[in-house]
Coordinates of C-alpha atoms in Angstrom, one line a residue:
X522 CA -10.1 7.5 27.8
X523 CA -8.9 9.0 30.6
X524 CA -11.6 12.4 32.3
X525 CA -10.9 15.1 31.6
X526 CA -8.7 17.4 34.4
X527 CA -10.7 19.6 36.5
X528 CA -8.7 22.4 38.5
X529 CA -9.5 24.6 41.5
X530 CA -8.3 28.5 39.3
X531 CA -7.4 29.6 36.5
X532 CA -4.8 26.9 34.2
X533 CA -2.0 28.7 32.7
X534 CA 0.1 27.1 29.6
X535 CA 3.0 27.8 28.9
X536 CA 5.0 28.7 25.7
X537 CA 7.7 30.2 24.3
X538 CA 9.1 33.2 21.7
X539 CA 11.4 34.5 21.1
X540 CA 12.3 38.7 20.3
X541 CA 15.3 40.8 19.7
X542 CA 17.1 37.1 19.4
X543 CA 15.6 36.1 23.0
X544 CA 13.7 33.3 24.1
X545 CA 11.0 33.9 26.6
X546 CA 9.0 32.1 28.6
X547 CA 5.2 33.1 29.0
X548 CA 1.7 31.9 30.0
X549 CA -1.2 31.6 28.8
X550 CA -5.2 31.1 29.0
X551 CA -7.6 30.0 27.2
X552 CA -11.1 30.9 27.1
X553 CA -14.1 29.4 25.5
X554 CA -16.5 31.8 22.9
X555 CA -20.2 30.5 23.2
X556 CA -21.1 32.5 20.2
X557 CA -17.9 32.7 18.1
X558 CA -18.0 28.6 19.0
X559 CA -13.7 28.7 18.8
X560 CA -11.6 29.0 21.7
X561 CA -9.6 32.4 22.5
X562 CA -6.5 33.4 24.7
X563 CA -8.2 35.5 27.6
X564 CA -5.3 36.5 29.8
X565 CA -1.2 36.1 28.9
X566 CA 1.7 36.5 31.9
X567 CA 4.9 36.9 31.2
X568 CA 7.6 34.6 33.4
X569 CA 11.0 35.2 32.5
X570 CA 14.0 34.8 29.9
X571 CA 15.0 30.9 28.6
X572 CA 18.7 30.3 28.5
X573 CA 18.6 28.0 25.4
X574 CA 22.2 26.7 25.6
X575 CA 20.6 25.3 29.4
X576 CA 17.1 25.4 29.3
X577 CA 16.5 26.2 32.6
X578 CA 14.7 29.7 33.4
X579 CA 15.3 33.5 35.0
X580 CA 11.3 34.2 36.5
X581 CA 10.8 37.9 36.2
X582 CA 9.3 39.5 39.4
X583 CA 6.1 39.7 38.4
X584 CA 6.1 35.6 38.4
X585 CA 7.7 35.4 40.9
X586 CA 6.0 37.9 43.2
X587 CA 2.8 35.6 42.2
X588 CA 3.9 32.5 42.3
X589 CA 6.4 32.4 46.3
X590 CA 6.5 28.1 45.7
X591 CA 8.9 28.9 42.7
X592 CA 11.5 30.6 44.9
X593 CA 15.0 29.7 46.1
X594 CA 14.8 27.1 43.8
X595 CA 16.3 26.1 39.9
X596 CA 14.2 25.9 37.3
X597 CA 14.0 24.2 34.1
X598 CA 12.0 24.3 31.0
X599 CA 11.0 20.6 29.5
X600 CA 7.5 19.6 28.1
X601 CA 6.8 23.7 28.0
X602 CA 6.4 23.0 32.5
X603 CA 8.7 24.3 35.1
X604 CA 10.8 21.6 36.0
X605 CA 12.8 21.8 39.2
X606 CA 16.1 20.7 39.2
X607 CA 19.6 20.5 41.3
X608 CA 22.5 22.0 39.2
X609 CA 24.2 17.9 39.8
X610 CA 20.8 16.4 38.4
X611 CA 21.7 18.5 34.8
X612 CA 25.4 17.9 34.7
X613 CA 25.1 14.2 34.7
X614 CA 22.4 14.2 32.2
X615 CA 23.9 16.4 30.2
X616 CA 26.9 14.2 30.7
X617 CA 24.3 10.9 29.5
X618 CA 23.5 13.2 25.9
X619 CA 25.7 10.9 23.2
X620 CA 25.7 13.2 19.8
X621 CA 23.1 12.2 17.6
X622 CA 22.3 13.7 14.1
X623 CA 18.9 14.2 14.7
X624 CA 18.0 17.5 15.6
X625 CA 16.0 19.1 18.6
X626 CA 13.0 18.8 17.2
X627 CA 12.3 15.3 15.6
X628 CA 8.6 14.0 14.1
X629 CA 8.0 10.6 15.1
X630 CA 4.9 9.6 15.3
X631 CA 4.5 8.3 11.7
X632 CA 8.6 6.7 11.6
X633 CA 7.7 5.5 15.5
X634 CA 4.3 3.7 13.5
X635 CA 6.0 2.2 11.1
X636 CA 9.0 0.7 12.3
X637 CA 6.6 -0.7 15.4
X638 CA 3.9 -2.0 12.6
X639 CA 7.8 -3.8 11.0
X640 CA 8.9 -4.8 14.1
X641 CA 5.0 -6.7 14.5
X642 CA 5.1 -8.2 11.8
X643 CA 7.9 -9.8 11.6
X644 CA 9.4 -7.9 8.8
X645 CA 13.0 -6.7 10.3
X646 CA 13.1 -9.8 12.0
X647 CA 12.8 -11.6 8.1
X648 CA 15.2 -8.1 7.2
X649 CA 18.0 -8.9 9.2
X650 CA 18.5 -12.9 8.9
X651 CA 18.9 -12.4 5.1
X652 CA 20.7 -9.9 4.9
X653 CA 22.5 -9.7 8.4
X654 CA 21.3 -6.7 11.4
X655 CA 22.9 -3.7 10.5
X656 CA 22.1 -3.7 6.7
X657 CA 18.3 -4.8 7.5
X658 CA 18.5 -2.3 9.7
X659 CA 19.6 0.3 6.9
X660 CA 16.6 -1.1 4.1
X661 CA 14.6 -0.7 6.6
X662 CA 15.1 2.4 7.4
X663 CA 15.2 3.3 3.8
X664 CA 12.0 1.3 3.5
X665 CA 10.5 3.8 5.3
X666 CA 12.0 7.3 3.9
X667 CA 10.4 5.8 0.5
X668 CA 7.2 5.2 2.3
X669 CA 6.9 8.6 4.1
X670 CA 8.3 11.2 2.3
X671 CA 8.4 8.5 -2.0
X672 CA 11.7 10.8 -2.9
X673 CA 15.9 10.9 -4.2
X674 CA 18.3 9.1 -2.2
X675 CA 19.5 12.1 -2.2
X676 CA 16.8 14.0 0.8
X677 CA 17.8 10.9 2.5
X678 CA 19.8 12.3 5.2
X679 CA 17.4 15.7 5.5
X680 CA 14.8 13.9 6.6
X681 CA 16.6 11.1 8.1
X682 CA 18.0 14.2 11.3
X683 CA 13.9 15.3 11.4
X684 CA 12.5 11.6 11.6
X685 CA 12.9 9.4 15.5
X686 CA 14.5 6.4 14.1
X687 CA 16.2 3.5 16.7
X688 CA 19.5 4.3 16.5
X689 CA 19.5 7.1 14.3
X690 CA 22.5 6.7 11.0
X691 CA 21.9 9.8 8.4
X692 CA 23.8 7.7 5.6
X693 CA 24.8 9.9 2.8
X694 CA 24.3 9.3 -0.8
X695 CA 27.1 7.9 -1.7
X696 CA 26.5 4.3 1.7
X697 CA 22.6 4.0 0.4
X698 CA 23.7 3.2 -3.4
X699 CA 26.6 1.1 -1.7
X700 CA 24.5 -0.8 0.7
X701 CA 21.8 -0.5 -2.2
X702 CA 24.3 -2.5 -4.6
X703 CA 24.6 -5.3 -2.1
X704 CA 20.5 -6.7 -2.5
X705 CA 20.5 -9.1 -5.5
X706 CA 18.1 -10.8 -7.2
X707 CA 18.0 -13.7 -5.1
X708 CA 18.3 -12.1 -1.3
X709 CA 15.2 -10.9 -2.2
X710 CA 13.3 -14.0 -3.2
X711 CA 14.5 -15.2 0.4
X712 CA 13.5 -12.7 2.0
X713 CA 9.8 -12.4 0.6
X714 CA 9.8 -17.3 0.6
X715 CA 10.1 -15.7 4.4
X716 CA 7.3 -13.1 4.1
X717 CA 4.9 -16.5 2.2
X718 CA 5.8 -18.7 5.5
X719 CA 4.4 -15.9 7.3
X720 CA 1.7 -15.8 5.5
X721 CA 0.6 -20.0 6.1
X722 CA 1.4 -19.3 9.5
X723 CA -1.3 -16.7 9.2
X724 CA -3.8 -18.9 7.6
X725 CA -3.0 -22.1 8.8
X726 CA -3.4 -20.3 12.3
X727 CA -7.0 -18.4 11.0
X728 CA -8.2 -22.1 9.8
X729 CA -7.4 -23.2 13.2
X730 CA -9.3 -20.6 14.7
X731 CA -12.4 -21.6 12.8
X732 CA -12.5 -25.2 13.3
X733 CA -12.2 -24.6 16.6
X734 CA -15.2 -22.4 17.2
X735 CA -16.9 -23.9 14.8
X736 CA -17.5 -21.5 12.0
X737 CA -16.7 -21.0 8.4
X738 CA -13.0 -22.7 7.4
X739 CA -11.6 -21.7 4.7
X740 CA -10.0 -23.9 2.4
X741 CA -7.4 -22.1 0.1
X742 CA -5.4 -19.5 0.5
X743 CA -5.9 -17.0 -2.3
X744 CA -2.4 -15.0 -3.8
X745 CA -2.8 -12.5 -6.2
X746 CA -0.2 -12.4 -9.6
X747 CA 0.2 -9.4 -11.7
X748 CA 2.9 -7.2 -13.6
X749 CA 3.4 -3.5 -14.6
X750 CA 6.4 -1.5 -16.1
X751 CA 8.9 0.7 -14.4
X752 CA 10.2 2.7 -16.5
X753 CA 13.9 4.2 -16.1
X754 CA 15.8 6.9 -17.4
X755 CA 19.4 4.7 -17.0
X756 CA 21.2 2.7 -20.0
X757 CA 23.0 0.6 -18.4
X758 CA 20.8 -1.7 -16.4
X759 CA 20.5 -4.8 -18.3
X760 CA 16.3 -5.7 -18.2
X761 CA 15.4 -2.1 -19.1
X762 CA 14.7 -2.8 -22.6
X763 CA 12.1 -0.9 -25.1
X764 CA 8.1 -2.9 -25.5
X765 CA 4.1 -2.1 -25.4
X766 CA 4.9 1.1 -22.8
X767 CA 1.5 1.9 -21.5
X768 CA 3.1 4.8 -20.7
X769 CA 5.8 7.5 -21.7
X770 CA 7.0 4.3 -24.8
X771 CA 10.0 6.6 -25.6
X772 CA 12.0 5.1 -22.3
X773 CA 13.2 1.4 -21.8
X774 CA 10.9 -1.1 -18.8
X775 CA 11.7 -3.9 -16.9
X776 CA 8.8 -6.4 -15.4
X777 CA 8.2 -6.4 -12.2
X778 CA 5.9 -9.1 -10.5
X779 CA 3.8 -8.4 -7.8
X780 CA 2.6 -11.5 -5.7
X781 CA -0.1 -10.3 -2.7
X782 CA -1.9 -12.6 -0.1
X783 CA -5.6 -11.5 -0.3
X784 CA -5.2 -12.7 3.7
X785 CA -3.0 -10.1 4.4
X786 CA -2.2 -7.8 1.6
X787 CA 1.2 -9.1 2.3
X788 CA 3.7 -9.0 -0.6
X789 CA 5.5 -11.6 -0.6
X790 CA 6.6 -12.8 -3.7
X791 CA 8.4 -10.7 -6.5
X792 CA 9.8 -11.0 -9.8
X793 CA 12.3 -8.6 -12.7
X794 CA 11.9 -9.0 -15.8
X795 CA 12.9 -7.7 -19.1
X796 CA 10.0 -4.9 -20.3
X797 CA 9.0 -6.5 -23.4
X798 CA 8.7 -10.0 -22.5
X799 CA 4.5 -10.6 -22.3
X800 CA 2.8 -12.0 -18.5
X801 CA 1.6 -15.2 -21.0
X802 CA 4.9 -15.5 -21.8
X803 CA 6.7 -15.3 -18.6
X804 CA 4.0 -17.3 -16.4
X805 CA 6.6 -20.6 -16.7
X806 CA 9.3 -19.3 -15.6
X807 CA 7.0 -17.6 -12.4
X808 CA 5.8 -21.5 -11.9
X809 CA 9.5 -22.2 -11.8
X810 CA 11.2 -20.1 -10.1
X811 CA 8.1 -20.2 -7.3
X812 CA 8.8 -24.0 -7.5
X813 CA 12.8 -23.3 -7.8
X814 CA 13.0 -21.1 -4.3
X815 CA 10.9 -24.0 -2.4
X816 CA 7.9 -22.3 -1.2
X817 CA 5.0 -23.3 0.7
X818 CA 2.0 -23.2 -1.8
X819 CA 0.1 -26.4 -0.7
X820 CA -3.4 -25.4 -0.5
X821 CA -2.0 -21.8 -2.2
X822 CA -5.0 -20.3 -5.6
X823 CA -2.7 -18.5 -8.2
X824 CA -5.5 -16.0 -9.3
X825 CA -3.8 -13.8 -12.1
X826 CA -6.1 -11.9 -15.0
X827 CA -6.5 -12.4 -18.6
X828 CA -2.9 -11.8 -19.1
X829 CA -1.5 -14.3 -18.2
X830 CA -3.5 -17.2 -19.7
X831 CA -3.2 -19.6 -22.8
X832 CA -4.3 -23.7 -23.2
X833 CA 0.5 -24.5 -22.6
X834 CA 0.8 -22.0 -19.3
X835 CA -3.2 -23.3 -18.1
X836 CA -2.0 -26.7 -19.0
X837 CA 1.6 -26.3 -17.3
X838 CA -0.8 -25.8 -14.2
X839 CA -2.1 -29.5 -14.4
X840 CA 0.2 -31.0 -15.1
X841 CA 2.4 -28.9 -12.3
X842 CA -1.0 -29.8 -9.6
X843 CA -1.5 -26.3 -8.8
X844 CA -4.4 -25.3 -8.1
X845 CA -5.2 -21.8 -9.6
X846 CA -8.0 -19.6 -10.9
X847 CA -7.5 -17.2 -13.8
X848 CA -9.5 -15.4 -16.9
X849 CA -9.6 -16.5 -20.4
X850 CA -10.3 -13.9 -22.9
X851 CA -13.4 -14.0 -25.1
X852 CA -10.6 -14.5 -28.4
X853 CA -10.0 -18.2 -28.3
X854 CA -11.8 -20.5 -30.1
X855 CA -12.9 -23.1 -28.0
X856 CA -14.4 -20.0 -25.5
X857 CA -15.9 -18.8 -28.1
X858 CA -17.0 -22.1 -29.6
X859 CA -18.9 -22.4 -25.3
X860 CA -20.7 -19.2 -25.5
X861 CA -22.7 -19.5 -28.8
X862 CA -23.2 -22.7 -27.4
X863 CA -25.0 -21.5 -23.9
X864 CA -26.4 -18.6 -24.8
X865 CA -30.0 -19.2 -25.1
X866 CA -28.8 -19.6 -20.5
X867 CA -26.8 -16.8 -19.9
X868 CA -29.7 -14.6 -21.2
X869 CA -32.2 -17.2 -19.4
X870 CA -33.1 -15.7 -15.2
X871 CA -33.1 -18.7 -13.4
X872 CA -28.9 -18.1 -14.0
X873 CA -28.8 -15.1 -12.3
X874 CA -27.5 -14.1 -9.5
X875 CA -29.4 -10.5 -8.2
X876 CA -26.9 -9.7 -5.7
X877 CA -24.4 -10.2 -8.6
X878 CA -26.0 -9.1 -11.4
X879 CA -24.7 -12.0 -13.4
X880 CA -25.9 -15.1 -14.9
X881 CA -23.0 -18.0 -14.9
X882 CA -22.6 -21.3 -16.6
X883 CA -20.3 -24.1 -16.3
X884 CA -18.6 -26.4 -18.3
X885 CA -16.8 -28.9 -17.7
X886 CA -13.3 -29.1 -19.6
X887 CA -11.3 -32.5 -20.4
X888 CA -7.2 -31.8 -20.0
X889 CA -4.7 -34.6 -19.2
X890 CA -2.3 -35.1 -16.0
X891 CA 1.3 -35.3 -17.6
X892 CA 4.0 -36.1 -14.7
X893 CA 6.8 -38.0 -14.9
X894 CA 5.6 -41.6 -13.7
X895 CA 2.1 -41.7 -16.1
X896 CA -1.4 -39.7 -17.3
X897 CA -4.6 -39.2 -16.2
X898 CA -7.4 -37.6 -17.6
X899 CA -9.2 -34.9 -15.1
X900 CA -11.5 -32.7 -15.2
X901 CA -11.5 -28.7 -14.7
X902 CA -14.6 -26.2 -15.4
X903 CA -14.7 -23.5 -17.2
X904 CA -17.6 -20.8 -15.6
X905 CA -18.8 -18.7 -18.5
X906 CA -21.0 -15.5 -16.9
X907 CA -22.5 -12.6 -19.6
X908 CA -23.6 -9.1 -17.6
X909 CA -27.7 -8.3 -19.2
X910 CA -26.9 -4.3 -17.8
X911 CA -23.2 -4.0 -18.4
X912 CA -23.9 -5.2 -21.9
X913 CA -27.4 -3.2 -22.3
X914 CA -25.0 -0.1 -21.7
X915 CA -22.6 -1.5 -23.7
X916 CA -24.8 -2.5 -26.7
X917 CA -26.8 1.1 -26.4
X918 CA -23.5 3.3 -25.9
X919 CA -21.9 1.7 -29.2
X920 CA -24.9 2.3 -31.1
X921 CA -24.7 6.1 -30.4
X922 CA -21.0 6.2 -31.8
X923 CA -22.1 4.8 -34.8
X924 CA -25.2 6.7 -35.7
X925 CA -22.6 10.3 -34.7
X926 CA -20.4 8.5 -37.2
X927 CA -22.6 8.0 -39.5
X928 CA -24.5 11.7 -39.6
X929 CA -21.5 13.4 -40.4
X930 CA -20.5 10.9 -43.6
X931 CA -23.8 11.0 -45.0
X932 CA -23.9 15.0 -44.8
X933 CA -19.7 14.2 -46.0
X934 CA -18.5 16.4 -43.0
X935 CA -14.6 15.2 -41.2
X936 CA -15.3 12.5 -38.4
X937 CA -12.4 13.0 -35.9
X938 CA -10.2 9.3 -35.7
X939 CA -10.3 8.2 -32.6
X940 CA -14.3 8.3 -33.5
X941 CA -13.3 6.4 -36.5
X942 CA -11.7 4.3 -35.1
X943 CA -14.1 3.2 -32.1
X944 CA -17.0 1.9 -34.7
X945 CA -14.9 1.5 -38.3
X946 CA -15.6 -2.3 -38.2
X947 CA -19.2 -1.6 -37.5
X948 CA -20.4 0.5 -40.8
X949 CA -20.5 -0.2 -44.7
X950 CA -20.8 2.2 -47.3
X951 CA -23.5 0.6 -49.5
X952 CA -24.8 0.6 -52.8
X953 CA -25.8 4.1 -52.9
X954 CA -23.4 4.7 -51.3
X955 CA -24.6 5.9 -47.8
X956 CA -22.3 4.5 -44.8
X957 CA -25.2 2.9 -43.0
X958 CA -24.0 0.1 -39.9
X959 CA -23.4 -3.5 -40.3
X960 CA -25.6 -5.8 -38.9
X961 CA -23.4 -8.6 -39.4
X962 CA -20.7 -7.5 -37.5
X963 CA -22.3 -5.7 -34.9
X964 CA -24.0 -8.6 -33.7
X965 CA -21.1 -10.4 -34.1
X966 CA -20.0 -8.1 -31.3
X967 CA -22.9 -7.3 -29.0
X968 CA -22.5 -11.5 -28.3
X969 CA -19.6 -10.6 -26.2
X970 CA -20.5 -7.7 -24.2
X971 CA -20.4 -8.3 -20.7
X972 CA -19.6 -11.3 -21.3
X973 CA -16.2 -12.9 -19.0
X974 CA -14.9 -16.0 -18.3
X975 CA -13.0 -18.2 -15.6
X976 CA -10.5 -21.7 -15.9
X977 CA -9.9 -22.9 -12.6
X978 CA -9.1 -26.4 -11.9
X979 CA -10.5 -26.5 -7.1
X980 CA -14.2 -23.6 -7.5
X981 CA -16.7 -25.7 -9.0
X982 CA -19.3 -22.9 -7.7
X983 CA -19.5 -20.4 -10.5
X984 CA -20.4 -17.7 -8.6
X985 CA -17.3 -18.2 -5.2
X986 CA -14.7 -18.2 -7.6
X987 CA -16.1 -14.6 -9.6
X988 CA -15.9 -13.6 -5.7
X989 CA -12.3 -14.7 -5.1
X990 CA -11.6 -13.1 -8.3
X991 CA -13.1 -10.2 -7.9
X992 CA -11.1 -9.3 -4.7
X993 CA -7.6 -9.9 -6.7
X994 CA -8.1 -5.8 -7.1
X995 CA -6.0 -6.0 -4.3
X996 CA -2.6 -7.2 -5.6
X997 CA -4.1 -3.8 -8.4
X998 CA -4.3 -1.1 -5.4
X999 CA -0.7 -2.5 -4.4
X1000 CA 1.2 -1.3 -8.8
X1001 CA -1.4 1.6 -8.7
X1002 CA 0.1 2.5 -4.2
X1003 CA 3.3 2.0 -5.2
X1004 CA 3.6 3.9 -8.6
X1005 CA 1.6 6.4 -8.0
X1006 CA 0.7 7.5 -4.8
X1007 CA 5.0 6.2 -3.4
X1008 CA 5.6 8.4 -7.1
X1009 CA 7.8 5.3 -8.4
X1010 CA 6.7 5.2 -11.6
X1011 CA 10.8 5.7 -12.4
X1012 CA 13.6 4.2 -12.0
X1013 CA 16.8 6.8 -11.4
X1014 CA 19.6 4.2 -10.5
X1015 CA 22.0 2.0 -12.5
X1016 CA 22.1 -1.9 -12.7
X1017 CA 24.2 -2.2 -9.3
X1018 CA 21.7 -0.4 -7.4
X1019 CA 18.0 -0.6 -9.5
X1020 CA 17.3 -4.2 -7.1
X1021 CA 17.7 -3.3 -3.8
X1022 CA 15.4 0.7 -5.2
X1023 CA 13.0 -2.2 -6.1
X1024 CA 13.1 -3.9 -2.4
X1025 CA 12.9 -0.2 -1.0
X1026 CA 9.2 -0.4 -3.1
X1027 CA 8.4 -3.6 -1.7
X1028 CA 9.3 -2.5 1.8
X1029 CA 7.4 0.4 1.6
X1030 CA 4.0 -0.6 0.1
X1031 CA 4.1 -3.4 3.0
X1032 CA 3.7 -1.6 5.0
X1033 CA 1.5 0.5 4.1
X1034 CA -0.8 -2.0 3.0
X1035 CA 0.3 -4.3 6.1
X1036 CA -2.0 -0.1 7.9
X1037 CA -5.0 -0.1 5.5
X1038 CA -5.4 -4.1 6.8
X1039 CA -5.6 -2.7 10.1
X1040 CA -7.4 0.3 9.7
X1041 CA -10.0 -1.6 8.1
X1042 CA -10.1 -5.0 10.9
X1043 CA -10.4 -2.2 14.0
X1044 CA -12.8 0.5 12.2
X1045 CA -16.1 -1.5 13.3
X1046 CA -15.0 -2.7 16.5
X1047 CA -13.2 0.7 17.8
X1048 CA -16.2 2.3 15.9
X1049 CA -13.3 4.3 14.3
X1050 CA -13.5 5.5 11.2
X1051 CA -10.0 6.7 9.8
X1052 CA -10.0 10.8 9.2
X1053 CA -11.0 11.5 5.3
X1054 CA -10.9 7.8 5.5
X1055 CA -8.1 8.4 4.2
X1056 CA -4.5 6.4 5.7
X1057 CA -2.7 9.8 3.7
X1058 CA -4.7 12.5 6.0
X1059 CA -3.5 9.7 8.8
X1060 CA -0.4 9.8 8.0
X1061 CA -0.1 13.6 7.8
X1062 CA -2.0 13.5 11.2
X1063 CA 0.5 11.9 12.6
X1064 CA 3.5 13.1 10.9
X1065 CA 3.0 15.8 13.3
X1066 CA 3.8 14.7 16.3
X1067 CA 6.7 16.3 17.8
X1068 CA 9.3 14.6 20.5
X1069 CA 11.9 17.9 22.0
X1070 CA 14.4 17.1 23.0
X1071 CA 15.3 19.7 26.0
X1072 CA 18.8 21.0 26.5
X1073 CA 19.3 20.0 30.0
X1074 CA 17.9 16.6 28.5
X1075 CA 19.3 13.1 27.1
X1076 CA 16.0 12.0 25.2
X1077 CA 13.4 13.4 23.5
X1078 CA 10.4 13.9 24.8
X1079 CA 6.9 13.2 23.2
X1080 CA 4.0 16.6 22.5
X1081 CA 0.7 16.3 23.3
X1082 CA -0.9 13.5 21.7
X1083 CA -3.8 15.3 19.8
X1084 CA -7.5 12.6 19.6
X1085 CA -7.1 12.2 16.5
X1086 CA -3.3 10.3 17.0
X1087 CA -4.4 8.7 19.3
X1088 CA -8.3 7.0 17.2
X1089 CA -5.2 6.3 14.5
X1090 CA -3.0 4.8 16.9
X1091 CA -6.6 2.6 17.9
X1092 CA -7.1 1.3 15.0
X1093 CA -2.8 0.2 13.7
X1094 CA -3.0 -1.6 16.7
X1095 CA 0.0 0.8 18.4
X1096 CA -1.7 2.9 21.6
X1097 CA -0.6 0.9 24.3
X1098 CA 2.9 0.4 23.6
X1099 CA 3.1 3.8 22.3
X1100 CA 6.9 5.1 24.0
X1101 CA 7.1 8.8 24.8
X1102 CA 10.3 9.1 26.0
X1103 CA 13.1 8.5 22.8
X1104 CA 16.0 7.9 23.4
X1105 CA 18.5 7.2 20.8

């Protein structure tokens, strides 16, 4: 970090102010107050008047007498400084100015950071190869707007005028609709297939470096799959139907499945389907779609939650010889039998992992791998887990709720419907007319308390498998950020544009996850913490970085960068590549 300048005399800074419709330049000097622990303006000086059209400053007599070095010079106010320039130089600079939709003062920190990250990660190139040079750039601009603002596309035009991006283009609502209507499902698949190829290259590079340095060589690359539903007011979108909505059940919805790479947080697969289709029914179509579109999935493990699991789906994974880690619902009869069989083992300290706070036992299941040529018997592990602390907490909490309801019922008081629904299966009325606990029902329920199960054909160690499964939270984070932080819980578009809007969601989310991963990667090495441990706060700080185009210049010059902004750019690996002079 450069050392601060030491001045041999009091140093004055310049700024402008407007009074009675005229613009003036003023010099001021700050001093530190050791008592109040803050700086304050100790002295002000009038410098002169500013022609806001040309940027020329006419110095006041007093300031000129105190600074005779400016006598007879033509001065301009640029980047908070007095700059000497000839009339010919100014005229030549003005002639270079091209008409631009950008304001003379623009925010550039966050928008340029997003653009540079898209370039470095190959996102811009993949968009251009999929949609063409101009359309690819326009989609990235709209994706950056969706990330930084998250508002309606109607607001893009004023936003684009106040945020610098290369080759600024102010797009009308009609033009944005035309752009989004060109995006089809196959285009998104082609683009994300290219992103998947880059994730595979990244994994291969990490593996080669580990082999070279004799470190731990990763065996597999992990791809987390999960689905969410987007509500829509549209009556024209064919896939928008009524489904099992957790929120706003009165609205139609569209299912959107994402595949997120563990190593980079990159969204490298997406699939859109009707809102009424369950994850379990959708899974075979996802596997077929991945195969038909030529996805590179060698050494890749698909990680899914129990919403995707069924005997049929596992059998299909076995048949196509796909690596998988899949949570299993405890309602499956064969799983119930295995938990009953190994109940003693799961309560035995010999099977407990103290760090993970879970006991585990693995059993092998027999499957038949049926291909076009033969049928082969294979074995795959079923991992059984039990969290002792969670089981005890669930048991105590359930007993407390039951006893509260029993007390009200036996006193003839009214029971809240929500409380009754929680415990009605565990209480009965005896022959004396009293309400008591149903011990058999309680025992059956509590044998499953704190239990969990995972099927996998590639990870034989139960604790390793559980640790990998927990990392699938990455896709949950992606959905939460996409729907809550970026305001993407509604689709305000029509049949012709909604696929393009989904692509903008993916671009915005990929930028956010790319930033998060870079920050986590560099925080410990650089010993720099994200302000407030919040990426949103960091983006707000970058948004505050402004660039100004003086009336006498053809470029926008960035204002001095704060220490916090510089540290954020270092975490994003952009500090050495960040421009200060911007030309549209």
